[in-house]
Coordinates of C-alpha atoms in Angstrom, one line a residue:
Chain I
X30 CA -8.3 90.5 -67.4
X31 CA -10.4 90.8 -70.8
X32 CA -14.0 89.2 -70.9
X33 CA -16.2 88.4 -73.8
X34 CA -19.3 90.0 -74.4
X35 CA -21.0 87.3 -73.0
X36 CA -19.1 87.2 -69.4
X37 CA -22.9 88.0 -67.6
X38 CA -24.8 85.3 -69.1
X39 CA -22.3 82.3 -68.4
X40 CA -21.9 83.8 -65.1
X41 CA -25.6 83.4 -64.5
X42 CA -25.5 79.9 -65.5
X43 CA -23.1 79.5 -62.9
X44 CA -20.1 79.2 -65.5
X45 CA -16.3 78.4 -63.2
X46 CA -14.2 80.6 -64.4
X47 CA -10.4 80.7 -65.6
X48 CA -7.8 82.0 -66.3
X49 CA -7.0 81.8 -69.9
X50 CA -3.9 83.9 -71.7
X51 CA -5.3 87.1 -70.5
X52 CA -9.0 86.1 -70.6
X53 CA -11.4 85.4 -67.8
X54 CA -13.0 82.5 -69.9
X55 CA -15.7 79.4 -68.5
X56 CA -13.7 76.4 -68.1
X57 CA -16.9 74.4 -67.0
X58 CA -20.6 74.6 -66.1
X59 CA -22.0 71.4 -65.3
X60 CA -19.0 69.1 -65.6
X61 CA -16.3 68.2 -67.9
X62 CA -17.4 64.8 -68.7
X63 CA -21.2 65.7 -68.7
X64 CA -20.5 68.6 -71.3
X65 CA -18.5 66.3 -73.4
X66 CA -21.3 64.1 -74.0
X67 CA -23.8 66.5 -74.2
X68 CA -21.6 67.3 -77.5
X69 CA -21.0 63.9 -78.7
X70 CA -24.5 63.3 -78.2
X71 CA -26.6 66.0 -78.5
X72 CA -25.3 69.4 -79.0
X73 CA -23.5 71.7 -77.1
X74 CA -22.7 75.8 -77.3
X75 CA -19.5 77.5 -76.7
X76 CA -18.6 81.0 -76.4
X77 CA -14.9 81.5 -78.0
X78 CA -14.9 85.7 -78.5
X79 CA -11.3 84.8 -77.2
X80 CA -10.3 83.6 -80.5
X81 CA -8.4 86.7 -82.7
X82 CA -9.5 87.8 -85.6
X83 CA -7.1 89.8 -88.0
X84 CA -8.3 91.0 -91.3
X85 CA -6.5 91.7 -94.5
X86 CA -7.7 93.6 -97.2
X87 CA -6.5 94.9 -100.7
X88 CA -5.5 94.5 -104.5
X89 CA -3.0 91.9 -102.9
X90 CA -4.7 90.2 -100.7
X91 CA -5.0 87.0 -102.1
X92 CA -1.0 86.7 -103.0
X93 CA -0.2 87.9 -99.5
X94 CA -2.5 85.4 -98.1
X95 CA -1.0 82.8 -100.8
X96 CA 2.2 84.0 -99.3
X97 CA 1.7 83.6 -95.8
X98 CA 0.5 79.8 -95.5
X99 CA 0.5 76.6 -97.1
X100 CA -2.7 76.0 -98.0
X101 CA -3.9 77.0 -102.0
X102 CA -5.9 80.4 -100.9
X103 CA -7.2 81.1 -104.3
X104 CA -9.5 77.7 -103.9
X105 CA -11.3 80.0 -102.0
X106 CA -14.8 82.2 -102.9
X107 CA -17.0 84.2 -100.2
X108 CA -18.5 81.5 -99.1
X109 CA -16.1 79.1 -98.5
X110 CA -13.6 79.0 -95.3
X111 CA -10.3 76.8 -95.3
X112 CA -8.3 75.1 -92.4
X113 CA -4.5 76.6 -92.4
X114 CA -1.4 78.0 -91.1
X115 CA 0.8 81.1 -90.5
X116 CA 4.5 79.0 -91.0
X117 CA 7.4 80.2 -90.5
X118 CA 10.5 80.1 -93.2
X119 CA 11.5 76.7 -91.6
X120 CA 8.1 75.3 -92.1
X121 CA 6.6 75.1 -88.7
X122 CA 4.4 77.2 -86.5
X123 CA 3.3 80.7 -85.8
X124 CA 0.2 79.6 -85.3
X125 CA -2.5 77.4 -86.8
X126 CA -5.8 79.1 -88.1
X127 CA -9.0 79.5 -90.2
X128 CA -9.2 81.9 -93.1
X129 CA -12.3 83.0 -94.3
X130 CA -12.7 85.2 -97.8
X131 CA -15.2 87.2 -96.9
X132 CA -15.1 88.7 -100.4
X133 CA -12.6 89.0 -103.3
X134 CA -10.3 91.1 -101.9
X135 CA -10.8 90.6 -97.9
X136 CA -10.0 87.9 -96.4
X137 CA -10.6 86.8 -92.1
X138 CA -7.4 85.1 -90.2
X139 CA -9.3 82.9 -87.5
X140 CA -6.2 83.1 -84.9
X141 CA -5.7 81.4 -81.6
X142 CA -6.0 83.6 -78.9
X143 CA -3.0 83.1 -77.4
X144 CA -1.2 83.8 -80.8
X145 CA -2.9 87.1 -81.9
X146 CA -1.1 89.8 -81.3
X147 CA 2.3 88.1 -81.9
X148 CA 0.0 86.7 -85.3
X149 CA -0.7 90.2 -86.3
X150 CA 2.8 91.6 -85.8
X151 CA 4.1 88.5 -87.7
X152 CA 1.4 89.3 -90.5
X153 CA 2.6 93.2 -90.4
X154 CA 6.1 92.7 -90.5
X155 CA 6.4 90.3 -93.7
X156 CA 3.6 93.2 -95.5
X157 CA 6.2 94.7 -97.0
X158 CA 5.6 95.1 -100.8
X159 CA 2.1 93.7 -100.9
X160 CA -0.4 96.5 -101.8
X161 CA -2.9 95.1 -98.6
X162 CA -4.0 96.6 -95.4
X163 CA -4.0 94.6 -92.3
X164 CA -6.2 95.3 -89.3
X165 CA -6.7 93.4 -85.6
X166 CA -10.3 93.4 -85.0
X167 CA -10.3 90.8 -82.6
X168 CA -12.3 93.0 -79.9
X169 CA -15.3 93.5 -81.9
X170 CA -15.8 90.1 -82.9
X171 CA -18.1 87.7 -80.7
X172 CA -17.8 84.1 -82.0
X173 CA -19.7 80.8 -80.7
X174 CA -19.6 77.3 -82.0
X175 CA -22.5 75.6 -82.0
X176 CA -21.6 71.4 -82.1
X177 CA -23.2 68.5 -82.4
X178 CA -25.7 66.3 -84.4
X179 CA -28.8 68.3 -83.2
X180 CA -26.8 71.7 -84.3
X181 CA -28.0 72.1 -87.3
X182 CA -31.7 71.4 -86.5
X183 CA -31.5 74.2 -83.4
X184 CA -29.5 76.5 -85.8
X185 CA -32.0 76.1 -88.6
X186 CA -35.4 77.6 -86.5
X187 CA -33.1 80.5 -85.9
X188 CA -31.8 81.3 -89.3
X189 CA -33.1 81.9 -92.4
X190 CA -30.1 80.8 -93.9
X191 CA -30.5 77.3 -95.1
X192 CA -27.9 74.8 -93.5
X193 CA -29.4 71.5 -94.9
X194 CA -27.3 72.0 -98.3
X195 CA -24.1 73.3 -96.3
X196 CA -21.4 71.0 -96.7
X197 CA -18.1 71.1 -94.3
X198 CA -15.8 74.7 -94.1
X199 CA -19.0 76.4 -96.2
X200 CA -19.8 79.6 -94.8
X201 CA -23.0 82.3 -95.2
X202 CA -24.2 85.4 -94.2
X203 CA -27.4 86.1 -93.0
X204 CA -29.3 86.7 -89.5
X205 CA -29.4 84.5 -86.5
X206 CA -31.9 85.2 -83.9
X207 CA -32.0 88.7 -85.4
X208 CA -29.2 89.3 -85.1
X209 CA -26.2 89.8 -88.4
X210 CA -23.8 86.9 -88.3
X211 CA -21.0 85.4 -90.6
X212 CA -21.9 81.4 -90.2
X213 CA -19.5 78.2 -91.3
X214 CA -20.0 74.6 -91.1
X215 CA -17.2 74.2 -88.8
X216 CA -15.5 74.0 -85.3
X217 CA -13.0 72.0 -83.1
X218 CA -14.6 68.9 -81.4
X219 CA -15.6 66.5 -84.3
X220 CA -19.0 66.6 -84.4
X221 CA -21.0 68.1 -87.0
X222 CA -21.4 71.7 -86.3
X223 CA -21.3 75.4 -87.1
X224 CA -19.1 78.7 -85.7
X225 CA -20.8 82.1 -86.0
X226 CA -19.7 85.5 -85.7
X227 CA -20.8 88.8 -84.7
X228 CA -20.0 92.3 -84.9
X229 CA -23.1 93.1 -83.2
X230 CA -22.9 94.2 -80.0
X231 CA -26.0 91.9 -78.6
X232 CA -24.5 89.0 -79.2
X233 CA -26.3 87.8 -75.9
X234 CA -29.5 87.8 -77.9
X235 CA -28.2 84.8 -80.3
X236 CA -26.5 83.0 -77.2
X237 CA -30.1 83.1 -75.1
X238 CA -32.1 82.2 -78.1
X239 CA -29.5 79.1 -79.0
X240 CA -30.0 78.4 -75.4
X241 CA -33.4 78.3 -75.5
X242 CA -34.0 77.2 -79.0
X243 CA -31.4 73.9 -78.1
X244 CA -33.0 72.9 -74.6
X245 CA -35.9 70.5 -75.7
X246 CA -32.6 68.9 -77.9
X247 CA -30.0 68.6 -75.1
X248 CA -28.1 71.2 -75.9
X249 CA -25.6 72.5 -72.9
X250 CA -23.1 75.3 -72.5
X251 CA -19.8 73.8 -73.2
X252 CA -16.2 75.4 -71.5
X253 CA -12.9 75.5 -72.2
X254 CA -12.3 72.0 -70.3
X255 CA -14.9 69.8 -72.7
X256 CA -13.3 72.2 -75.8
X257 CA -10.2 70.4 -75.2
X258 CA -11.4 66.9 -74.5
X259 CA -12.8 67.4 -77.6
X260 CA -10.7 68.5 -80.0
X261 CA -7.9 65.9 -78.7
X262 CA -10.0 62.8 -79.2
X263 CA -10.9 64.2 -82.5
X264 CA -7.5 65.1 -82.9
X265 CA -7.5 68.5 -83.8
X266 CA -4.3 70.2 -82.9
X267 CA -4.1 72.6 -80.2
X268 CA -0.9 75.4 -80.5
X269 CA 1.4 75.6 -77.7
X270 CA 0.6 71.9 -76.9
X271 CA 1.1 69.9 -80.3
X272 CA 2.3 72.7 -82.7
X273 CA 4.4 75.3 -82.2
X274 CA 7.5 77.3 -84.1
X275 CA 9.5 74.0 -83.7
X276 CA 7.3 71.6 -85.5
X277 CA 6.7 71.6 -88.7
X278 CA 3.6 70.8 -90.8
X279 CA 4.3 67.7 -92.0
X280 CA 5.8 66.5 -88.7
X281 CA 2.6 67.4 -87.3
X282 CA 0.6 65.2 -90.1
X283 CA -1.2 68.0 -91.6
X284 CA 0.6 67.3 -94.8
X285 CA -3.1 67.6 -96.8
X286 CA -3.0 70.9 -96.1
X287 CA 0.2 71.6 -97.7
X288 CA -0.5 72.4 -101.1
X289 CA 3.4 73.0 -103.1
X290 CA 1.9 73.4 -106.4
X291 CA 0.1 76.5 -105.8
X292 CA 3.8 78.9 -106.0
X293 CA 6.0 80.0 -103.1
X294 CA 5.3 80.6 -99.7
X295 CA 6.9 80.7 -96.1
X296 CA 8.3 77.4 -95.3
X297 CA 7.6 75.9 -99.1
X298 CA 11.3 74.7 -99.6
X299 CA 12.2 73.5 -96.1
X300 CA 9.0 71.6 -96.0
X301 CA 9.2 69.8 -99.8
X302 CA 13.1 69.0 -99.1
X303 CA 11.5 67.2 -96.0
X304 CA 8.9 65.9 -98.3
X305 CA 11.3 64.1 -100.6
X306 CA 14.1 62.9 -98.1
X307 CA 11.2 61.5 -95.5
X308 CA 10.3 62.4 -92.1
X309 CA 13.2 62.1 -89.2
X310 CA 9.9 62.4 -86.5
X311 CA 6.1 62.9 -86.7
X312 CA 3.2 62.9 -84.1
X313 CA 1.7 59.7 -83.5
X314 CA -1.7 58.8 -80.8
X315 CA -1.0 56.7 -77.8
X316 CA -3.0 55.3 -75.2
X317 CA -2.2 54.4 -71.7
X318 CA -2.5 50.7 -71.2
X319 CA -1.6 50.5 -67.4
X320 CA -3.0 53.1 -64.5
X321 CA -2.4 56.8 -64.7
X322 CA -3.3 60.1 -67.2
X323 CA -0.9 61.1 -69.6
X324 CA -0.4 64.4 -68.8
X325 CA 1.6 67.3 -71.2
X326 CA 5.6 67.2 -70.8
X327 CA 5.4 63.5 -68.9
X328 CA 8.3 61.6 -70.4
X329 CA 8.1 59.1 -72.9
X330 CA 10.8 56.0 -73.4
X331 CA 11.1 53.3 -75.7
X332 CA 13.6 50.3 -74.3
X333 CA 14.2 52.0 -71.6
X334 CA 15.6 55.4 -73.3
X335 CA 13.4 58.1 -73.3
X336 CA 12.4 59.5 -76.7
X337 CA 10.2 62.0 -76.1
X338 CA 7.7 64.3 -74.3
X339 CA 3.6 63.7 -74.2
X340 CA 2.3 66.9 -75.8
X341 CA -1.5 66.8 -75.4
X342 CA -2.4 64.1 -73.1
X343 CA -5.9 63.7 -71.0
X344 CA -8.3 61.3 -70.0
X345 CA -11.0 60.9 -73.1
X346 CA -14.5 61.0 -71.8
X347 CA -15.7 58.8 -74.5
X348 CA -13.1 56.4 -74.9
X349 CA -12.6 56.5 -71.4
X350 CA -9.5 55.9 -71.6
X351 CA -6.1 58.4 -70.9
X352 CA -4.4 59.0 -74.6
X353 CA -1.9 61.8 -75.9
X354 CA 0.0 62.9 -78.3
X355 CA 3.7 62.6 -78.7
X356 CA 6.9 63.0 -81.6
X357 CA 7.9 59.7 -82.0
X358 CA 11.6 59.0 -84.1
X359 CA 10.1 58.0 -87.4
X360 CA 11.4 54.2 -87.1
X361 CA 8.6 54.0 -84.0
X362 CA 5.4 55.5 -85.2
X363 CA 4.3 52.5 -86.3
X364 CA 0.6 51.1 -84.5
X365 CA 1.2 48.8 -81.8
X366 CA 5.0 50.5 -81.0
X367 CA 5.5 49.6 -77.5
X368 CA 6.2 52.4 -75.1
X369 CA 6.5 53.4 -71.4
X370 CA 5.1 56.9 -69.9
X371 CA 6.6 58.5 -66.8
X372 CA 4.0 59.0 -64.4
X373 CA 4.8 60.5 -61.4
X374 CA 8.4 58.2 -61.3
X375 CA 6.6 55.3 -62.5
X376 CA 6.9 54.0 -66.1
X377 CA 3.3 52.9 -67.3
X378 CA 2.6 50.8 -70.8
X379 CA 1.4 52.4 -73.5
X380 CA 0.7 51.7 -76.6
X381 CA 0.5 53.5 -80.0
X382 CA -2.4 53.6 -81.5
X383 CA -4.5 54.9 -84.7
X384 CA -5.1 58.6 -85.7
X385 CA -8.0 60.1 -85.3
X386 CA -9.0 58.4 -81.4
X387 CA -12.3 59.4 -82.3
X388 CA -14.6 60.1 -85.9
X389 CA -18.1 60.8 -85.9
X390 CA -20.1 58.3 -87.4
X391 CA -22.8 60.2 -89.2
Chain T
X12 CA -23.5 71.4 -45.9
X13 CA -20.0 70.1 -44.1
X14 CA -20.5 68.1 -41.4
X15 CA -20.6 69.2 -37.5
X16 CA -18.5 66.4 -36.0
X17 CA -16.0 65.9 -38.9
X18 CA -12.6 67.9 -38.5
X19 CA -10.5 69.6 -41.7
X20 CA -7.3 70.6 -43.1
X21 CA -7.0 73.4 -44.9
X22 CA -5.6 71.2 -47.7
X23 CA -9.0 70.2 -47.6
X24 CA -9.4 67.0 -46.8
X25 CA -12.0 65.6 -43.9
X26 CA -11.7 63.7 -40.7
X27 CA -13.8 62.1 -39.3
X28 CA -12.3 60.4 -35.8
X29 CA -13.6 57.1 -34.5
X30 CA -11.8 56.4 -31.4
X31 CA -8.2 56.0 -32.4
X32 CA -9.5 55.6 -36.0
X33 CA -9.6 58.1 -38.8
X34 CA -11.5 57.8 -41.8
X35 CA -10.4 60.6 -44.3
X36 CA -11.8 61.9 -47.3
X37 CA -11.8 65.1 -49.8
X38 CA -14.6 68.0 -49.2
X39 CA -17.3 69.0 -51.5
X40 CA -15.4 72.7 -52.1
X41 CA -12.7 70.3 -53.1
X42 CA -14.4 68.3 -55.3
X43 CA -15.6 71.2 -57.2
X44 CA -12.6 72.7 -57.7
X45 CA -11.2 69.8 -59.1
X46 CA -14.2 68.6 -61.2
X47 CA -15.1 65.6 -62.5
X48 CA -12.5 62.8 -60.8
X49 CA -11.8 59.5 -62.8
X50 CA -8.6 58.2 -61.2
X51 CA -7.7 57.5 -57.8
X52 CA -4.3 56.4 -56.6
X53 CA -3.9 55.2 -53.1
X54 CA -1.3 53.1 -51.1
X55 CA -1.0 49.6 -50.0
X56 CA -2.8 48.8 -46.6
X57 CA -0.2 48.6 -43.9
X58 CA 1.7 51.2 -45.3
X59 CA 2.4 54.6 -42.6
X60 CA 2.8 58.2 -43.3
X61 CA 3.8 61.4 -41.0
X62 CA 1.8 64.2 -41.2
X63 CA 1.1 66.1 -44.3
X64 CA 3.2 63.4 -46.1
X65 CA 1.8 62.8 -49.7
X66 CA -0.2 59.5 -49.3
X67 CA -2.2 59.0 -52.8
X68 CA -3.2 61.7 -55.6
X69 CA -6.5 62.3 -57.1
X70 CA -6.8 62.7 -60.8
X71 CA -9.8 64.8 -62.7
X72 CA -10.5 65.4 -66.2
X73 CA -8.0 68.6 -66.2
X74 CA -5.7 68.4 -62.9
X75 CA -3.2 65.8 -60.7
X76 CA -3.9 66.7 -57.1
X77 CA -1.9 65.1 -54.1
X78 CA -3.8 63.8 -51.4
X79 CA -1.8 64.9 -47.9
X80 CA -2.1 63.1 -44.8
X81 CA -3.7 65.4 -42.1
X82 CA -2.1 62.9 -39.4
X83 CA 0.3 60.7 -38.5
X84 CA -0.8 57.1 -39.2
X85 CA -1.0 53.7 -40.3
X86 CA -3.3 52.9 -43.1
X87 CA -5.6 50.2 -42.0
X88 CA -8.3 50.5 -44.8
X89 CA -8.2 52.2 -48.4
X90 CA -11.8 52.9 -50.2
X91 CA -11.6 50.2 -53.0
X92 CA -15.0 51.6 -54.8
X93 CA -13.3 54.8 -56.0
X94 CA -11.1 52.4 -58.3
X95 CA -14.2 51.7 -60.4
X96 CA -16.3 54.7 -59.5
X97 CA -13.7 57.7 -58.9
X98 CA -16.9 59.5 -59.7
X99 CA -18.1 58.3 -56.2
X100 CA -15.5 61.6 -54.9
X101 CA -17.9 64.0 -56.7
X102 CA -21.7 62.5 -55.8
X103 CA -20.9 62.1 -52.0
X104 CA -17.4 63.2 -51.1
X105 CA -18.6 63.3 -47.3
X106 CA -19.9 60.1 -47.1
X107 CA -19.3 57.0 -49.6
X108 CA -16.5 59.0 -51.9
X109 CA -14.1 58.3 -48.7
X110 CA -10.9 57.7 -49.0
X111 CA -8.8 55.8 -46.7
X112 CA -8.6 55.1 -43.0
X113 CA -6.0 55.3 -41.0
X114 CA -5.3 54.4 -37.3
X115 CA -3.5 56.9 -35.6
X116 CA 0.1 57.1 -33.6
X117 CA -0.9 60.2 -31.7
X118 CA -4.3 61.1 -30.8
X119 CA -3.0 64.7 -29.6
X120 CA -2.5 65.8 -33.5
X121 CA -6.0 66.1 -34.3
X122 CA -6.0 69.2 -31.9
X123 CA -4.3 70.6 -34.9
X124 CA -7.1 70.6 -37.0
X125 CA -10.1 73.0 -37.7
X126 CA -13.1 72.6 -36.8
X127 CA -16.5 73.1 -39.3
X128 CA -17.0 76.7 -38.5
X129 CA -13.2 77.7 -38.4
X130 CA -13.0 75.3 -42.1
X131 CA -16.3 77.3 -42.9
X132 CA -14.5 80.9 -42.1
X133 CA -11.1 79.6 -43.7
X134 CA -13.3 79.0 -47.2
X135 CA -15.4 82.6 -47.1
X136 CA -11.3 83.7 -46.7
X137 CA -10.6 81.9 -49.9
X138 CA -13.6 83.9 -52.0
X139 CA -11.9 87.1 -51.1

């Protein structure tokens, strides 16, 4: 099994450890639910080296980029990153990611870790006449996400970048706890917060100081449990469980980051032809009204006739309360749709429910 | 850390036997490897299960985990707290985070169980 570079130090702070696509990842320290609030609250630190990162680089770059995903790449300058997708000619999934332009002709594919070696094959295989090169560098990049409304002020007394003016999906380059890093106001829980990444190959020394730096303000070491807690009552998708290569973009309501103006792409035509003649199904929040966690591929019915399957589902720490994520047939997306939940042979009430469950109020 | 007098499964659940009483509960290894609990499901008073029948399941943030019966028995007494504190699993699962209570149809069964040093030398197995 791989390990990040920080595999020792969450060990030492007594990190439980998983099993995640390959990599031997912290799934919890001091509790799901405690880390959870720690991040809604405070702030909290996560290592996610397991993400991919696959560069591409050339004349071209830009119109292969442009090519490759729905979202208008040429909005971007080197210090800006933008939320996107790899989609496939029928519109949907081969993955969801961040690109970064790191400068005018290089630009960083922020891949799930799951997804990036069959991303970079995808990427390599549609290269074709595109004057670019394309490289994996996934296992020399450490990167941690820093989250919460106290991130910025424990970031700050490490960095001499300067955060305060650093509005949402900005990104900079300078050094954090001496260390070279690539920083963006970004992440995947809903709070306020930034992701930074390393080439370095101390990346320990910007963990420990973060660690140290954060504890007067709360801050915890966050796994792979809280991450998705997080990101689901935030409602940030996760691939494999709400997006995949049979859903498409607009199904999944990231419409705004469809941008058809901008020229051709993968997926362009299919996905404006289901533009103008109107969803058939999209992705709608529920919450469970009776007893019992939504849990992923638990059936769903409507009158009896079942209509779907939950895709993300989980108890939500801060709602406390179980809510998912599920296709609905377009005539029953509506909030306040009536619907049952097959758990464990038993058909709970649900209900759905307004997107996003949760938004940050400062 | 697990109590001297209490009996175990290796399913790991707890015993504890009061005459021809039970009361049964989850053990701290458990409860860690489960995490943070917040839903407990467990049957009706009155109602009977054979051994290593599934009598309730015990839900945490990330998993659904059955809870099996380590005897034969009828269930005379279910722990209501945990519907309002399933947390009550994790802070004291030997004591208050019980579960249910069962009385039992044949005493001879709980031979079948391990005691706290063989439970103790089946979990040092385990971290192999």
């Amino acid at each position: 099994m791989k390990t990040t570079k920080l595999y020792s130090s969450q060990k030492k702070l007594g990190a439980k450890m998983i099993e995640f696509f390959g990599w031997e990842m912290p799934v919890e320290f001091s509790g799901i639910i405690e880390e959870h609030m720690a991040v809604r609250t405070k702030a909290g630190l996560f290592d996610v080296s397991h993400m991919g990162e696959i560069l591409i680089s050339g004349k071209q770059a830009l119109d292969f980029v442009q090519y490759l995903t729905p979202n208008n790449a040429a909005r971007l300058t080197p210090d800006k990153a933008q939320y996107t997708a790899l989609t496939t000619p029928k519109g949907t999934f081969i993955d969801d990611m961040l690109v970064y332009c790191l400068d005018e002709d290089k630009y960083l594919c922020v891949v799930n870790a799951a997804n990036s070696d069959k991303d970079y094959e995808w990427i390599l295989s549609h290269k074709s006449d595109f004057d670019v090169s394309v490289e994996n560098q996934s296992d020399s990049y450490t990167q941690l996400a820093l989250q919460g409304r106290e991130a910025e002020a424990i970031l700050q007394s490490l960095t001499g970048i300067n955060l305060e003016g650093m509005k949402t999906f900005k990104t900079a380059r300078g050094s954090v706890a001496g260390v070279g890093a690539l920083v963006s106001r970004t992440g995947y829980t809903g709070e306020d917060g930034f992701e930074i990444y390393t080439q370095s190959e101390n990346p320990e020394k910007i963990w420990d100081a973060l660690l140290e730096e954060g504890k007067t303000r709360g801050l915890l070491p966050i796994g792979l449990g809280a991450r998705d807690t997080l990101r689901l009552e935030a409602t940030l998708m996760l691939y494999g469980n709400d997006i995949d290569e049979t859903t498409t973009v607009l199904e999944a309501g990231l419409g705004w980051l469809v941008k058809f103006k901008k020229g051709d792409f993968l997926g362009r035509e299919v996905l404006l032809k289901q533009k103008e003649e109107g969803l058939r199904r999209k992705i709608v929040g529920f919450e469970i009204l009776g007893r019992g966690i939504a849990r992923p591929h638990y059936s769903v019915f409507i009158n009896g006739e079942k209509v779907s399957e939950v895709n993300s589902g989980s108890y939500s720490p801060y709602l406390k309360k179980s809510i998912g994520l599920t296709y609905l047939p377009i005539e029953h997306t509506e909030e306040g749709t009536e619907l049952d939940v097959e758990i464990r042979g038993h058909l709970v009430k649900a209900k759905v429910i307004a997107l996003p469950f949760y938004k940050r109020d400062y | 850390m697990y109590p001297e007098e209490y009996h175990y499964t290796k399913d790991h659940e707890w015993i504890k036997v009061e005459n021809d009483e039970v009361v049964v509960g989850i053990t701290d290894f458990a409860q860690k490897q489960l995490g943070d609990v917040v839903y407990v499901e467990l049957p009706q008073v009155g109602a009977v299960f054979e051994f290593h029948q599934s009598l309730g399941v015990i839900e945490s943030v990330k998993a659904v985990s059955d809870i099996y019966s380590p005897l034969s028995g009828e269930v005379i007494a279910i722990n209501e707290e945990l519907d309002g504190s399933p947390e009550m699993v994790n802070e004291d699962p030997h004591g208050k985070g019980w579960i249910i209570r069962l009385k039992l149809r044949d005493e001879t069964e709980i031979e079948k169980l391990m005691s706290v040093s063989d439970y103790e030398r089946f979990l040092e197995g385990l971290e192999d």
